[in-house]
Amino acid sequence: MDLIADTLLAAGALGAAIYCIVLSRRLKRFNNLQNGMGGAVAVLSAQVDDMTKTLIKAQSAAGKSAEQLGDLTQRAEAASRKLELMMASLHDLPEEAAPAHEAAAPREPEPELDTEMVQTRPETDLSVQVPVFLSHRHKHLEAAE
């Protein structure tokens, strides 16, 4: 009876050893970095790292763009307020229609201007056309020169 029990115990140990060898080989193939799941996991991990770096760069670029857009919006609102004020001040100007008794009166000739006293503005270069949204910056650049 002991002999039969020892034989069955040795057969069970041999079966367990063979099972462990088979599992070990399968696990090595599974974790193979070139054509197994280990390779796929490694590639996906590298892609996740690249995407994380790209996302961080995109967020910083979006933040900078948002700041620039905010600055431009503030400048546009300030310009809009100035234009509204100018338009409102135009409504306060009197009409330039002359009364009938002044229209019949002869005009006096205008005095001649002394050319030495008249200051002329330098002519602007018409070949350089600046977009409207950059004209403010263009004026500052010209003033700096």
CSV table of N, CA, C and O in Angstrom, one decimal, residues 2-117:
chain,number,residue,atom,x,y,z
A,2,ASP,N,1.9,1.2,0.8
A,2,ASP,CA,2.8,2.4,0.8
A,2,ASP,C,3.5,2.6,-0.6
A,2,ASP,O,3.7,3.7,-1.0
A,3,LEU,N,3.8,1.4,-1.2
A,3,LEU,CA,4.4,1.5,-2.6
A,3,LEU,C,3.5,2.2,-3.6
A,3,LEU,O,3.9,3.0,-4.4
A,4,ILE,N,2.2,1.9,-3.5
A,4,ILE,CA,1.2,2.5,-4.4
A,4,ILE,C,1.1,4.0,-4.1
A,4,ILE,O,1.0,4.8,-5.0
A,5,ALA,N,1.0,4.3,-2.9
A,5,ALA,CA,0.9,5.7,-2.5
A,5,ALA,C,2.1,6.5,-2.9
A,5,ALA,O,2.0,7.7,-3.4
A,6,ASP,N,3.3,5.9,-2.7
A,6,ASP,CA,4.5,6.6,-3.2
A,6,ASP,C,4.6,6.8,-4.7
A,6,ASP,O,5.0,7.9,-5.2
A,7,THR,N,4.1,5.8,-5.4
A,7,THR,CA,4.1,5.9,-6.9
A,7,THR,C,3.1,7.0,-7.3
A,7,THR,O,3.4,7.8,-8.2
A,8,LEU,N,1.9,7.0,-6.8
A,8,LEU,CA,1.0,8.1,-7.1
A,8,LEU,C,1.5,9.5,-6.7
A,8,LEU,O,1.3,10.4,-7.5
A,9,LEU,N,2.2,9.6,-5.6
A,9,LEU,CA,2.8,10.8,-5.2
A,9,LEU,C,3.9,11.3,-6.2
A,9,LEU,O,3.9,12.5,-6.6
A,10,ALA,N,4.7,10.4,-6.6
A,10,ALA,CA,5.8,10.7,-7.6
A,10,ALA,C,5.1,11.1,-9.0
A,10,ALA,O,5.6,12.0,-9.6
A,11,ALA,N,4.1,10.4,-9.4
A,11,ALA,CA,3.4,10.7,-10.6
A,11,ALA,C,2.8,12.1,-10.5
A,11,ALA,O,2.8,12.9,-11.5
A,12,GLY,N,2.2,12.5,-9.4
A,12,GLY,CA,1.6,13.8,-9.2
A,12,GLY,C,2.6,14.9,-9.3
A,12,GLY,O,2.4,16.0,-9.9
A,13,ALA,N,3.8,14.6,-8.6
A,13,ALA,CA,4.9,15.6,-8.6
A,13,ALA,C,5.4,15.8,-10.0
A,13,ALA,O,5.7,16.9,-10.5
A,14,LEU,N,5.6,14.7,-10.8
A,14,LEU,CA,6.0,14.7,-12.2
A,14,LEU,C,5.0,15.5,-13.1
A,14,LEU,O,5.4,16.3,-13.9
A,15,GLY,N,3.8,15.3,-12.9
A,15,GLY,CA,2.7,16.0,-13.6
A,15,GLY,C,2.7,17.5,-13.3
A,15,GLY,O,2.6,18.4,-14.2
A,16,ALA,N,2.9,17.8,-12.0
A,16,ALA,CA,3.0,19.3,-11.6
A,16,ALA,C,4.2,19.9,-12.2
A,16,ALA,O,4.2,21.1,-12.7
A,17,ALA,N,5.4,19.2,-12.3
A,17,ALA,CA,6.6,19.8,-12.9
A,17,ALA,C,6.4,20.0,-14.4
A,17,ALA,O,6.8,21.1,-14.9
A,18,ILE,N,5.8,19.1,-15.1
A,18,ILE,CA,5.5,19.3,-16.5
A,18,ILE,C,4.6,20.5,-16.7
A,18,ILE,O,4.8,21.3,-17.6
A,19,TYR,N,3.6,20.6,-15.9
A,19,TYR,CA,2.6,21.7,-16.0
A,19,TYR,C,3.3,23.0,-15.8
A,19,TYR,O,3.1,24.0,-16.5
A,20,CYS,N,4.2,23.1,-14.8
A,20,CYS,CA,5.0,24.3,-14.5
A,20,CYS,C,5.9,24.7,-15.7
A,20,CYS,O,6.0,25.9,-16.1
A,21,ILE,N,6.5,23.7,-16.4
A,21,ILE,CA,7.4,23.9,-17.5
A,21,ILE,C,6.6,24.5,-18.7
A,21,ILE,O,7.0,25.5,-19.3
A,22,VAL,N,5.4,23.9,-18.9
A,22,VAL,CA,4.5,24.4,-20.0
A,22,VAL,C,4.1,25.8,-19.7
A,22,VAL,O,4.1,26.7,-20.6
A,23,LEU,N,3.7,26.1,-18.5
A,23,LEU,CA,3.3,27.5,-18.1
A,23,LEU,C,4.4,28.5,-18.2
A,23,LEU,O,4.2,29.6,-18.7
A,24,SER,N,5.6,28.1,-17.9
A,24,SER,CA,6.8,28.9,-18.0
A,24,SER,C,7.0,29.3,-19.4
A,24,SER,O,7.3,30.5,-19.7
A,25,ARG,N,7.0,28.3,-20.3
A,25,ARG,CA,7.2,28.6,-21.7
A,25,ARG,C,6.1,29.6,-22.3
A,25,ARG,O,6.4,30.5,-23.1
A,26,ARG,N,4.9,29.3,-21.9
A,26,ARG,CA,3.8,30.2,-22.4
A,26,ARG,C,4.0,31.6,-21.9
A,26,ARG,O,3.7,32.6,-22.6
A,27,LEU,N,4.4,31.7,-20.6
A,27,LEU,CA,4.6,33.0,-20.0
A,27,LEU,C,5.7,33.8,-20.7
A,27,LEU,O,5.6,35.0,-21.0
A,28,LYS,N,6.8,33.1,-21.1
A,28,LYS,CA,7.9,33.7,-21.8
A,28,LYS,C,7.5,34.2,-23.2
A,28,LYS,O,7.8,35.3,-23.6
A,29,ARG,N,6.7,33.4,-23.9
A,29,ARG,CA,6.2,33.8,-25.2
A,29,ARG,C,5.2,35.0,-25.0
A,29,ARG,O,5.2,35.9,-25.9
A,30,PHE,N,4.4,35.0,-24.0
A,30,PHE,CA,3.5,36.1,-23.7
A,30,PHE,C,4.2,37.4,-23.5
A,30,PHE,O,3.8,38.5,-23.9
A,31,ASN,N,5.3,37.3,-22.7
A,31,ASN,CA,6.0,38.5,-22.3
A,31,ASN,C,7.2,38.9,-23.3
A,31,ASN,O,7.9,39.8,-23.1
A,32,ASN,N,7.3,38.2,-24.4
A,32,ASN,CA,8.3,38.4,-25.4
A,32,ASN,C,8.1,39.9,-25.9
A,32,ASN,O,7.0,40.3,-26.4
A,33,LEU,N,9.2,40.7,-25.9
A,33,LEU,CA,9.1,42.1,-26.3
A,33,LEU,C,9.0,42.3,-27.8
A,33,LEU,O,8.6,43.4,-28.2
A,34,GLN,N,9.3,41.3,-28.6
A,34,GLN,CA,9.3,41.6,-30.0
A,34,GLN,C,8.0,41.2,-30.7
A,34,GLN,O,7.5,42.0,-31.5
A,35,ASN,N,7.4,40.1,-30.3
A,35,ASN,CA,6.1,39.7,-31.0
A,35,ASN,C,5.1,39.2,-30.0
A,35,ASN,O,4.1,38.6,-30.4
A,36,GLY,N,5.2,39.4,-28.7
A,36,GLY,CA,4.2,39.0,-27.8
A,36,GLY,C,3.5,40.1,-27.2
A,36,GLY,O,3.6,41.3,-27.7
A,37,MET,N,2.7,39.9,-26.2
A,37,MET,CA,2.0,40.9,-25.5
A,37,MET,C,2.9,41.9,-24.8
A,37,MET,O,2.5,43.1,-24.7
A,38,GLY,N,4.0,41.5,-24.4
A,38,GLY,CA,5.0,42.4,-23.7
A,38,GLY,C,5.4,43.5,-24.7
A,38,GLY,O,5.5,44.7,-24.3
A,39,GLY,N,5.6,43.2,-25.9
A,39,GLY,CA,5.9,44.2,-26.9
A,39,GLY,C,4.8,45.2,-27.1
A,39,GLY,O,5.0,46.4,-27.2
A,40,ALA,N,3.6,44.7,-27.2
A,40,ALA,CA,2.4,45.5,-27.4
A,40,ALA,C,2.2,46.4,-26.2
A,40,ALA,O,2.0,47.6,-26.3
A,41,VAL,N,2.5,45.9,-25.0
A,41,VAL,CA,2.4,46.7,-23.8
A,41,VAL,C,3.5,47.8,-23.8
A,41,VAL,O,3.2,49.0,-23.4
A,42,ALA,N,4.7,47.4,-24.2
A,42,ALA,CA,5.8,48.4,-24.2
A,42,ALA,C,5.5,49.5,-25.2
A,42,ALA,O,5.7,50.7,-25.0
A,43,VAL,N,5.0,49.1,-26.4
A,43,VAL,CA,4.7,50.1,-27.5
A,43,VAL,C,3.6,51.1,-27.0
A,43,VAL,O,3.6,52.3,-27.1
A,44,LEU,N,2.5,50.5,-26.4
A,44,LEU,CA,1.4,51.3,-25.9
A,44,LEU,C,1.9,52.3,-24.8
A,44,LEU,O,1.5,53.4,-24.7
A,45,SER,N,2.8,51.8,-23.9
A,45,SER,CA,3.3,52.6,-22.8
A,45,SER,C,4.1,53.8,-23.4
A,45,SER,O,4.0,54.9,-22.9
A,46,ALA,N,4.9,53.5,-24.4
A,46,ALA,CA,5.7,54.6,-25.1
A,46,ALA,C,4.7,55.6,-25.7
A,46,ALA,O,5.0,56.8,-25.7
A,47,GLN,N,3.7,55.1,-26.4
A,47,GLN,CA,2.7,56.0,-27.0
A,47,GLN,C,2.0,56.9,-26.0
A,47,GLN,O,1.7,58.1,-26.2
A,48,VAL,N,1.7,56.3,-24.8
A,48,VAL,CA,1.0,57.1,-23.8
A,48,VAL,C,1.9,58.2,-23.3
A,48,VAL,O,1.5,59.3,-23.1
A,49,ASP,N,3.2,57.9,-23.1
A,49,ASP,CA,4.2,58.9,-22.7
A,49,ASP,C,4.3,60.0,-23.8
A,49,ASP,O,4.3,61.2,-23.4
A,50,ASP,N,4.3,59.7,-25.0
A,50,ASP,CA,4.4,60.7,-26.1
A,50,ASP,C,3.1,61.5,-26.1
A,50,ASP,O,3.2,62.8,-26.3
A,51,MET,N,2.0,60.9,-26.0
A,51,MET,CA,0.7,61.6,-26.0
A,51,MET,C,0.6,62.6,-24.8
A,51,MET,O,0.1,63.7,-24.9
A,52,THR,N,1.1,62.1,-23.6
A,52,THR,CA,1.1,63.0,-22.4
A,52,THR,C,2.0,64.2,-22.7
A,52,THR,O,1.6,65.3,-22.3
A,53,LYS,N,3.2,64.1,-23.3
A,53,LYS,CA,4.0,65.2,-23.5
A,53,LYS,C,3.3,66.1,-24.5
A,53,LYS,O,3.4,67.4,-24.4
A,54,THR,N,2.7,65.6,-25.6
A,54,THR,CA,2.0,66.4,-26.6
A,54,THR,C,0.9,67.1,-26.0
A,54,THR,O,0.6,68.3,-26.3
A,55,LEU,N,0.1,66.5,-25.1
A,55,LEU,CA,-1.0,67.1,-24.4
A,55,LEU,C,-0.5,68.3,-23.5
A,55,LEU,O,-1.1,69.4,-23.5
A,56,ILE,N,0.6,68.1,-22.8
A,56,ILE,CA,1.1,69.2,-22.0
A,56,ILE,C,1.5,70.4,-22.9
A,56,ILE,O,1.3,71.6,-22.6
A,57,LYS,N,2.2,70.1,-24.0
A,57,LYS,CA,2.6,71.2,-25.0
A,57,LYS,C,1.3,71.9,-25.5
A,57,LYS,O,1.3,73.1,-25.6
A,58,ALA,N,0.3,71.1,-25.9
A,58,ALA,CA,-0.9,71.7,-26.4
A,58,ALA,C,-1.6,72.6,-25.4
A,58,ALA,O,-2.1,73.7,-25.7
A,59,GLN,N,-1.6,72.2,-24.1
A,59,GLN,CA,-2.2,72.9,-23.1
A,59,GLN,C,-1.5,74.3,-22.9
A,59,GLN,O,-2.1,75.3,-22.7
A,60,SER,N,-0.2,74.2,-22.9
A,60,SER,CA,0.6,75.5,-22.7
A,60,SER,C,0.4,76.4,-23.9
A,60,SER,O,0.2,77.6,-23.7
A,61,ALA,N,0.3,75.8,-25.1
A,61,ALA,CA,0.1,76.7,-26.3
A,61,ALA,C,-1.3,77.3,-26.2
A,61,ALA,O,-1.5,78.4,-26.6
A,62,ALA,N,-2.3,76.5,-25.8
A,62,ALA,CA,-3.7,77.0,-25.7
A,62,ALA,C,-3.7,78.1,-24.6
A,62,ALA,O,-4.5,79.1,-24.8
A,63,GLY,N,-3.0,78.0,-23.5
A,63,GLY,CA,-3.0,79.0,-22.5
A,63,GLY,C,-2.4,80.3,-23.0
A,63,GLY,O,-2.9,81.4,-22.8
A,64,LYS,N,-1.3,80.2,-23.8
A,64,LYS,CA,-0.7,81.4,-24.4
A,64,LYS,C,-1.6,82.0,-25.4
A,64,LYS,O,-1.8,83.3,-25.4
A,65,SER,N,-2.3,81.2,-26.2
A,65,SER,CA,-3.2,81.8,-27.2
A,65,SER,C,-4.4,82.4,-26.5
A,65,SER,O,-4.9,83.5,-26.9
A,66,ALA,N,-4.9,81.9,-25.4
A,66,ALA,CA,-6.0,82.5,-24.6
A,66,ALA,C,-5.5,83.8,-24.0
A,66,ALA,O,-6.3,84.8,-24.1
A,67,GLU,N,-4.3,83.9,-23.6
A,67,GLU,CA,-3.8,85.2,-23.0
A,67,GLU,C,-3.7,86.2,-24.1
A,67,GLU,O,-4.2,87.4,-24.0
A,68,GLN,N,-3.2,85.8,-25.3
A,68,GLN,CA,-3.1,86.8,-26.4
A,68,GLN,C,-4.5,87.2,-26.9
A,68,GLN,O,-4.7,88.4,-27.2
A,69,LEU,N,-5.4,86.3,-26.9
A,69,LEU,CA,-6.8,86.6,-27.3
A,69,LEU,C,-7.4,87.5,-26.3
A,69,LEU,O,-8.2,88.4,-26.7
A,70,GLY,N,-7.2,87.3,-25.1
A,70,GLY,CA,-7.7,88.2,-24.0
A,70,GLY,C,-7.2,89.6,-24.2
A,70,GLY,O,-7.9,90.6,-24.1
A,71,ASP,N,-5.9,89.7,-24.5
A,71,ASP,CA,-5.3,91.1,-24.7
A,71,ASP,C,-5.9,91.7,-25.9
A,71,ASP,O,-6.2,92.9,-25.9
A,72,LEU,N,-6.0,91.0,-27.0
A,72,LEU,CA,-6.6,91.5,-28.2
A,72,LEU,C,-8.0,92.0,-28.0
A,72,LEU,O,-8.5,93.0,-28.5
A,73,THR,N,-8.7,91.2,-27.2
A,73,THR,CA,-10.1,91.5,-26.9
A,73,THR,C,-10.2,92.8,-26.1
A,73,THR,O,-11.1,93.7,-26.4
A,74,GLN,N,-9.3,93.0,-25.2
A,74,GLN,CA,-9.3,94.2,-24.4
A,74,GLN,C,-9.0,95.4,-25.3
A,74,GLN,O,-9.6,96.5,-25.1
A,75,ARG,N,-8.0,95.2,-26.2
A,75,ARG,CA,-7.7,96.3,-27.1
A,75,ARG,C,-8.8,96.6,-28.0
A,75,ARG,O,-9.1,97.8,-28.3
A,76,ALA,N,-9.5,95.6,-28.5
A,76,ALA,CA,-10.7,95.8,-29.4
A,76,ALA,C,-11.8,96.5,-28.6
A,76,ALA,O,-12.5,97.4,-29.2
A,77,GLU,N,-12.0,96.2,-27.4
A,77,GLU,CA,-13.1,96.8,-26.6
A,77,GLU,C,-12.7,98.3,-26.3
A,77,GLU,O,-13.6,99.2,-26.4
A,78,ALA,N,-11.4,98.6,-26.0
A,78,ALA,CA,-11.0,99.9,-25.8
A,78,ALA,C,-11.2,100.8,-27.1
A,78,ALA,O,-11.7,101.9,-27.1
A,79,ALA,N,-10.8,100.2,-28.2
A,79,ALA,CA,-11.0,100.9,-29.5
A,79,ALA,C,-12.5,101.1,-29.8
A,79,ALA,O,-12.9,102.1,-30.3
A,80,SER,N,-13.3,100.1,-29.5
A,80,SER,CA,-14.7,100.2,-29.7
A,80,SER,C,-15.3,101.4,-28.8
A,80,SER,O,-16.1,102.1,-29.3
A,81,ARG,N,-14.8,101.5,-27.6
A,81,ARG,CA,-15.3,102.6,-26.7
A,81,ARG,C,-14.9,103.9,-27.3
A,81,ARG,O,-15.7,104.9,-27.3
A,82,LYS,N,-13.7,104.0,-27.8
A,82,LYS,CA,-13.2,105.2,-28.4
A,82,LYS,C,-14.0,105.6,-29.7
A,82,LYS,O,-14.4,106.8,-29.8
A,83,LEU,N,-14.3,104.6,-30.5
A,83,LEU,CA,-15.1,104.8,-31.7
A,83,LEU,C,-16.6,105.3,-31.3
A,83,LEU,O,-17.1,106.2,-31.9
A,84,GLU,N,-17.1,104.7,-30.3
A,84,GLU,CA,-18.5,105.0,-29.9
A,84,GLU,C,-18.5,106.5,-29.4
A,84,GLU,O,-19.4,107.2,-29.6
A,85,LEU,N,-17.4,106.9,-28.6
A,85,LEU,CA,-17.3,108.2,-28.1
A,85,LEU,C,-17.2,109.2,-29.3
A,85,LEU,O,-17.8,110.3,-29.3
A,86,MET,N,-16.4,108.8,-30.3
A,86,MET,CA,-16.2,109.7,-31.5
A,86,MET,C,-17.5,109.8,-32.2
A,86,MET,O,-17.9,110.9,-32.7
A,87,MET,N,-18.3,108.7,-32.4
A,87,MET,CA,-19.5,108.8,-33.1
A,87,MET,C,-20.5,109.7,-32.3
A,87,MET,O,-21.3,110.4,-32.9
A,88,ALA,N,-20.5,109.5,-31.0
A,88,ALA,CA,-21.4,110.4,-30.2
A,88,ALA,C,-21.0,111.8,-30.3
A,88,ALA,O,-21.9,112.7,-30.3
A,89,SER,N,-19.8,112.1,-30.3
A,89,SER,CA,-19.3,113.5,-30.4
A,89,SER,C,-19.7,114.1,-31.8
A,89,SER,O,-19.9,115.3,-32.0
A,90,LEU,N,-19.8,113.3,-32.8
A,90,LEU,CA,-20.2,113.7,-34.2
A,90,LEU,C,-21.7,114.2,-34.1
A,90,LEU,O,-22.0,115.1,-34.9
A,91,HIS,N,-22.5,113.6,-33.3
A,91,HIS,CA,-23.9,114.0,-33.2
A,91,HIS,C,-24.0,115.4,-32.6
A,91,HIS,O,-25.0,116.1,-32.8
A,92,ASP,N,-23.0,115.8,-31.8
A,92,ASP,CA,-23.1,117.1,-31.1
A,92,ASP,C,-22.6,118.2,-32.1
A,92,ASP,O,-22.9,119.4,-31.7
A,93,LEU,N,-22.0,118.0,-33.2
A,93,LEU,CA,-21.6,119.0,-34.1
A,93,LEU,C,-22.8,119.7,-34.8
A,93,LEU,O,-23.7,119.0,-35.2
A,94,PRO,N,-22.7,121.0,-35.0
A,94,PRO,CA,-23.8,121.6,-35.7
A,94,PRO,C,-23.8,121.3,-37.2
A,94,PRO,O,-22.8,121.0,-37.7
A,95,GLU,N,-24.9,121.4,-37.8
A,95,GLU,CA,-25.1,121.2,-39.2
A,95,GLU,C,-24.3,122.3,-39.9
A,95,GLU,O,-24.2,123.5,-39.5
A,96,GLU,N,-23.7,122.1,-41.1
A,96,GLU,CA,-22.9,123.1,-41.8
A,96,GLU,C,-23.7,123.8,-42.9
A,96,GLU,O,-23.1,124.5,-43.7
A,97,ALA,N,-25.0,123.7,-42.8
A,97,ALA,CA,-25.8,124.5,-43.8
A,97,ALA,C,-25.8,126.0,-43.4
A,97,ALA,O,-26.1,126.3,-42.3
A,98,ALA,N,-25.5,126.8,-44.3
A,98,ALA,CA,-25.4,128.3,-44.1
A,98,ALA,C,-26.8,128.9,-44.2
A,98,ALA,O,-27.6,128.5,-45.1
A,99,PRO,N,-27.1,129.9,-43.4
A,99,PRO,CA,-28.4,130.6,-43.5
A,99,PRO,C,-28.5,131.3,-44.9
A,99,PRO,O,-27.5,131.6,-45.5
A,100,ALA,N,-29.7,131.7,-45.3
A,100,ALA,CA,-29.9,132.3,-46.6
A,100,ALA,C,-29.2,133.7,-46.7
A,100,ALA,O,-28.7,134.0,-47.7
A,101,HIS,N,-29.2,134.5,-45.6
A,101,HIS,CA,-28.6,135.8,-45.7
A,101,HIS,C,-27.1,135.8,-45.8
A,101,HIS,O,-26.5,136.7,-46.3
A,102,GLU,N,-26.5,134.7,-45.3
A,102,GLU,CA,-25.0,134.6,-45.4
A,102,GLU,C,-24.6,134.1,-46.7
A,102,GLU,O,-23.5,134.4,-47.2
A,103,ALA,N,-25.5,133.3,-47.3
A,103,ALA,CA,-25.1,132.7,-48.6
A,103,ALA,C,-25.0,133.8,-49.7
A,103,ALA,O,-24.2,133.7,-50.6
A,104,ALA,N,-25.8,134.9,-49.6
A,104,ALA,CA,-25.8,135.9,-50.6
A,104,ALA,C,-24.6,136.9,-50.4
A,104,ALA,O,-24.2,137.6,-51.3
A,105,ALA,N,-24.1,137.0,-49.2
A,105,ALA,CA,-23.0,137.9,-48.9
A,105,ALA,C,-21.7,137.4,-49.6
A,105,ALA,O,-21.4,136.2,-49.5
A,106,PRO,N,-20.9,138.3,-50.2
A,106,PRO,CA,-19.6,137.8,-50.8
A,106,PRO,C,-18.6,137.5,-49.7
A,106,PRO,O,-18.6,138.1,-48.7
A,107,ARG,N,-17.8,136.5,-50.0
A,107,ARG,CA,-16.8,136.1,-49.1
A,107,ARG,C,-15.5,136.9,-49.2
A,107,ARG,O,-15.2,137.3,-50.3
A,108,GLU,N,-14.9,137.1,-48.1
A,108,GLU,CA,-13.6,137.8,-48.1
A,108,GLU,C,-12.5,136.8,-48.5
A,108,GLU,O,-12.6,135.7,-48.2
A,109,PRO,N,-11.5,137.3,-49.3
A,109,PRO,CA,-10.5,136.4,-49.7
A,109,PRO,C,-9.6,136.0,-48.5
A,109,PRO,O,-9.4,136.8,-47.6
A,110,GLU,N,-9.2,134.7,-48.5
A,110,GLU,CA,-8.4,134.2,-47.4
A,110,GLU,C,-7.0,134.8,-47.5
A,110,GLU,O,-6.4,134.9,-48.6
A,111,PRO,N,-6.4,135.1,-46.4
A,111,PRO,CA,-5.0,135.6,-46.4
A,111,PRO,C,-4.1,134.4,-46.9
A,111,PRO,O,-4.3,133.3,-46.6
A,112,GLU,N,-3.0,134.9,-47.6
A,112,GLU,CA,-2.0,133.9,-48.0
A,112,GLU,C,-1.2,133.4,-46.9
A,112,GLU,O,-0.8,134.2,-46.0
A,113,LEU,N,-0.8,132.1,-46.9
A,113,LEU,CA,0.0,131.6,-45.8
A,113,LEU,C,1.5,131.7,-46.1
A,113,LEU,O,1.9,131.6,-47.3
A,114,ASP,N,2.2,132.0,-45.1
A,114,ASP,CA,3.6,132.1,-45.2
A,114,ASP,C,4.2,130.7,-45.3
A,114,ASP,O,4.0,129.9,-44.3
A,115,THR,N,4.8,130.3,-46.3
A,115,THR,CA,5.3,128.9,-46.5
A,115,THR,C,6.3,128.5,-45.5
A,115,THR,O,6.5,127.3,-45.2
A,116,GLU,N,7.0,129.4,-44.9
A,116,GLU,CA,8.0,129.1,-43.9
A,116,GLU,C,7.4,128.7,-42.6
A,116,GLU,O,8.0,128.0,-41.8
A,117,MET,N,6.2,129.2,-42.3
A,117,MET,CA,5.6,129.0,-41.1
A,117,MET,C,4.8,127.7,-41.1
A,117,MET,O,4.4,127.1,-40.0
